[in-house]
Amino acid sequence: MVNYNWLSTGYSLGIFIGVVVGLILWGLIVLISRLIKKPEKFDERQIVARGRAYKISLVTLVGYLMVCLLCYVLNIYWARFDIQIYFGLLLAFAVFQFIAISSGAGVGFNRSIKWNRFNAILVCFGAAFLLLESLFLHFVIGVPFVYRGLLTVLTLFIVFALVFAVLATAMVIRLSKDKKDIDKEG
């Protein structure tokens, strides 16, 4: 079994570089998408649905953080602090996206743009597959799920993969529902 020191300088540097690279890629994607197409316009119903989704995801995040605070006060340690925060952010993200997708207000859910939905579904299923593959490779080389009684970063791979798989499934269900609605109208 590999012995990991999670607070080492190399680990912290790796996280920092990963965040910086992620921000740079995000900036490039936003810049390129703005140069290629106009920003997506939402109708009033979609704006209200997205506002409701934002509100519910914020309440979910605050509730989760309160539970984490209560666990900390009661000396109940179930995961490293940074992993607990990622779980909360993933939970809030998943709640927002699921509500937005189920109400037809997700990204790329204007009926005139089908390609964006198809790409989003492929990206979500692909991300879930790559995360599970990475989880498997880390497990094979001996990275533990639990280290000194706390959940490790491998649990994040599982949660990320589950979130992406559920979101992709929700998008497929919504796409088929929209297709049935279009067929009934036409």
PDB file of C-alpha atoms in Angstrom, residues 15-113:
ATOM      1  CA  ILE A  15      -3.772  21.062  -6.565  1.00  0.00           C
ATOM      2  CA  PHE A  16      -2.783  24.690  -7.171  1.00  0.00           C
ATOM      3  CA  ILE A  17      -1.509  23.973 -10.688  1.00  0.00           C
ATOM      4  CA  GLY A  18      -4.652  21.954 -11.442  1.00  0.00           C
ATOM      5  CA  VAL A  19      -6.887  24.830 -10.342  1.00  0.00           C
ATOM      6  CA  VAL A  20      -4.873  27.354 -12.376  1.00  0.00           C
ATOM      7  CA  VAL A  21      -4.962  25.152 -15.494  1.00  0.00           C
ATOM      8  CA  GLY A  22      -8.701  24.603 -14.994  1.00  0.00           C
ATOM      9  CA  LEU A  23      -9.321  28.352 -14.729  1.00  0.00           C
ATOM     10  CA  ILE A  24      -7.245  29.014 -17.844  1.00  0.00           C
ATOM     11  CA  LEU A  25      -9.147  26.343 -19.800  1.00  0.00           C
ATOM     12  CA  TRP A  26     -12.456  27.701 -18.544  1.00  0.00           C
ATOM     13  CA  GLY A  27     -11.460  31.210 -19.635  1.00  0.00           C
ATOM     14  CA  LEU A  28     -10.428  29.969 -23.080  1.00  0.00           C
ATOM     15  CA  ILE A  29     -13.678  28.044 -23.524  1.00  0.00           C
ATOM     16  CA  VAL A  30     -15.753  31.075 -22.504  1.00  0.00           C
ATOM     17  CA  LEU A  31     -13.741  33.350 -24.803  1.00  0.00           C
ATOM     18  CA  ILE A  32     -14.019  31.008 -27.773  1.00  0.00           C
ATOM     19  CA  SER A  33     -17.722  30.372 -27.214  1.00  0.00           C
ATOM     20  CA  ARG A  34     -18.423  34.107 -27.067  1.00  0.00           C
ATOM     21  CA  LEU A  35     -16.524  34.663 -30.298  1.00  0.00           C
ATOM     22  CA  ILE A  36     -18.351  31.834 -32.070  1.00  0.00           C
ATOM     23  CA  LYS A  37     -21.966  32.360 -30.966  1.00  0.00           C
ATOM     24  CA  LYS A  38     -24.254  34.704 -29.129  1.00  0.00           C
ATOM     25  CA  PRO A  39     -24.980  34.059 -25.454  1.00  0.00           C
ATOM     26  CA  GLU A  40     -27.929  31.792 -24.888  1.00  0.00           C
ATOM     27  CA  LYS A  41     -31.233  33.565 -24.361  1.00  0.00           C
ATOM     28  CA  PHE A  42     -33.687  32.162 -21.846  1.00  0.00           C
ATOM     29  CA  ASP A  43     -37.391  32.908 -21.850  1.00  0.00           C
ATOM     30  CA  GLU A  44     -39.239  34.081 -18.722  1.00  0.00           C
ATOM     31  CA  ARG A  45     -40.228  30.561 -17.663  1.00  0.00           C
ATOM     32  CA  GLN A  46     -36.642  29.365 -17.910  1.00  0.00           C
ATOM     33  CA  ILE A  47     -35.333  32.373 -15.964  1.00  0.00           C
ATOM     34  CA  VAL A  48     -37.811  31.686 -13.151  1.00  0.00           C
ATOM     35  CA  ALA A  49     -36.902  27.975 -13.168  1.00  0.00           C
ATOM     36  CA  ARG A  50     -33.181  28.767 -13.020  1.00  0.00           C
ATOM     37  CA  GLY A  51     -33.789  31.230 -10.170  1.00  0.00           C
ATOM     38  CA  ARG A  52     -35.657  28.523  -8.257  1.00  0.00           C
ATOM     39  CA  ALA A  53     -32.816  26.083  -8.946  1.00  0.00           C
ATOM     40  CA  TYR A  54     -30.225  28.629  -7.707  1.00  0.00           C
ATOM     41  CA  LYS A  55     -32.225  29.180  -4.523  1.00  0.00           C
ATOM     42  CA  ILE A  56     -32.634  25.483  -3.769  1.00  0.00           C
ATOM     43  CA  SER A  57     -28.963  24.718  -4.480  1.00  0.00           C
ATOM     44  CA  LEU A  58     -27.846  27.578  -2.209  1.00  0.00           C
ATOM     45  CA  VAL A  59     -30.076  26.314   0.598  1.00  0.00           C
ATOM     46  CA  THR A  60     -28.691  22.813   0.007  1.00  0.00           C
ATOM     47  CA  LEU A  61     -25.102  24.075   0.210  1.00  0.00           C
ATOM     48  CA  VAL A  62     -25.737  26.105   3.361  1.00  0.00           C
ATOM     49  CA  GLY A  63     -27.523  23.143   4.987  1.00  0.00           C
ATOM     50  CA  TYR A  64     -24.655  20.829   4.073  1.00  0.00           C
ATOM     51  CA  LEU A  65     -22.095  23.263   5.488  1.00  0.00           C
ATOM     52  CA  MET A  66     -24.116  23.531   8.702  1.00  0.00           C
ATOM     53  CA  VAL A  67     -24.067  19.738   9.036  1.00  0.00           C
ATOM     54  CA  CYS A  68     -20.283  19.775   8.436  1.00  0.00           C
ATOM     55  CA  LEU A  69     -19.906  22.484  11.092  1.00  0.00           C
ATOM     56  CA  LEU A  70     -21.976  20.447  13.528  1.00  0.00           C
ATOM     57  CA  CYS A  71     -19.815  17.378  12.840  1.00  0.00           C
ATOM     58  CA  TYR A  72     -16.687  19.473  13.429  1.00  0.00           C
ATOM     59  CA  VAL A  73     -18.054  20.841  16.728  1.00  0.00           C
ATOM     60  CA  LEU A  74     -18.977  17.326  17.861  1.00  0.00           C
ATOM     61  CA  ASN A  75     -15.530  15.993  16.811  1.00  0.00           C
ATOM     62  CA  ILE A  76     -16.977  13.688  14.182  1.00  0.00           C
ATOM     63  CA  TYR A  77     -14.416  13.391  11.403  1.00  0.00           C
ATOM     64  CA  TRP A  78     -15.508  11.435   8.347  1.00  0.00           C
ATOM     65  CA  ALA A  79     -13.367  13.008   5.610  1.00  0.00           C
ATOM     66  CA  ARG A  80     -10.617  15.547   5.214  1.00  0.00           C
ATOM     67  CA  PHE A  81     -11.881  19.130   5.354  1.00  0.00           C
ATOM     68  CA  ASP A  82     -11.127  19.913   1.705  1.00  0.00           C
ATOM     69  CA  ILE A  83     -12.946  16.777   0.563  1.00  0.00           C
ATOM     70  CA  GLN A  84     -15.961  17.730   2.681  1.00  0.00           C
ATOM     71  CA  ILE A  85     -16.097  21.115   0.945  1.00  0.00           C
ATOM     72  CA  TYR A  86     -15.867  19.475  -2.501  1.00  0.00           C
ATOM     73  CA  PHE A  87     -18.730  17.153  -1.554  1.00  0.00           C
ATOM     74  CA  GLY A  88     -20.837  20.180  -0.639  1.00  0.00           C
ATOM     75  CA  LEU A  89     -20.015  22.014  -3.856  1.00  0.00           C
ATOM     76  CA  LEU A  90     -20.764  18.909  -5.914  1.00  0.00           C
ATOM     77  CA  LEU A  91     -24.038  18.418  -4.086  1.00  0.00           C
ATOM     78  CA  ALA A  92     -25.105  22.028  -4.722  1.00  0.00           C
ATOM     79  CA  PHE A  93     -24.004  21.796  -8.380  1.00  0.00           C
ATOM     80  CA  ALA A  94     -25.886  18.540  -8.888  1.00  0.00           C
ATOM     81  CA  VAL A  95     -29.050  19.912  -7.262  1.00  0.00           C
ATOM     82  CA  PHE A  96     -28.940  23.050  -9.434  1.00  0.00           C
ATOM     83  CA  GLN A  97     -28.301  21.194 -12.671  1.00  0.00           C
ATOM     84  CA  PHE A  98     -30.881  18.502 -11.961  1.00  0.00           C
ATOM     85  CA  ILE A  99     -33.611  21.058 -11.195  1.00  0.00           C
ATOM     86  CA  ALA A 100     -32.641  23.209 -14.179  1.00  0.00           C
ATOM     87  CA  ILE A 101     -32.556  20.239 -16.547  1.00  0.00           C
ATOM     88  CA  SER A 102     -35.819  18.760 -15.276  1.00  0.00           C
ATOM     89  CA  SER A 103     -37.584  22.108 -15.740  1.00  0.00           C
ATOM     90  CA  GLY A 104     -36.140  22.601 -19.240  1.00  0.00           C
ATOM     91  CA  ALA A 105     -33.877  25.492 -18.251  1.00  0.00           C
ATOM     92  CA  GLY A 106     -30.508  23.759 -18.411  1.00  0.00           C
ATOM     93  CA  VAL A 107     -27.637  24.973 -20.538  1.00  0.00           C
ATOM     94  CA  GLY A 108     -28.358  24.394 -24.213  1.00  0.00           C
ATOM     95  CA  PHE A 109     -32.020  23.632 -23.664  1.00  0.00           C
ATOM     96  CA  ASN A 110     -33.506  25.985 -26.211  1.00  0.00           C
ATOM     97  CA  ARG A 111     -35.447  23.860 -28.638  1.00  0.00           C
ATOM     98  CA  SER A 112     -33.635  25.318 -31.629  1.00  0.00           C
ATOM     99  CA  ILE A 113     -30.248  24.092 -30.416  1.00  0.00           C
TER     100      ILE A 113
END
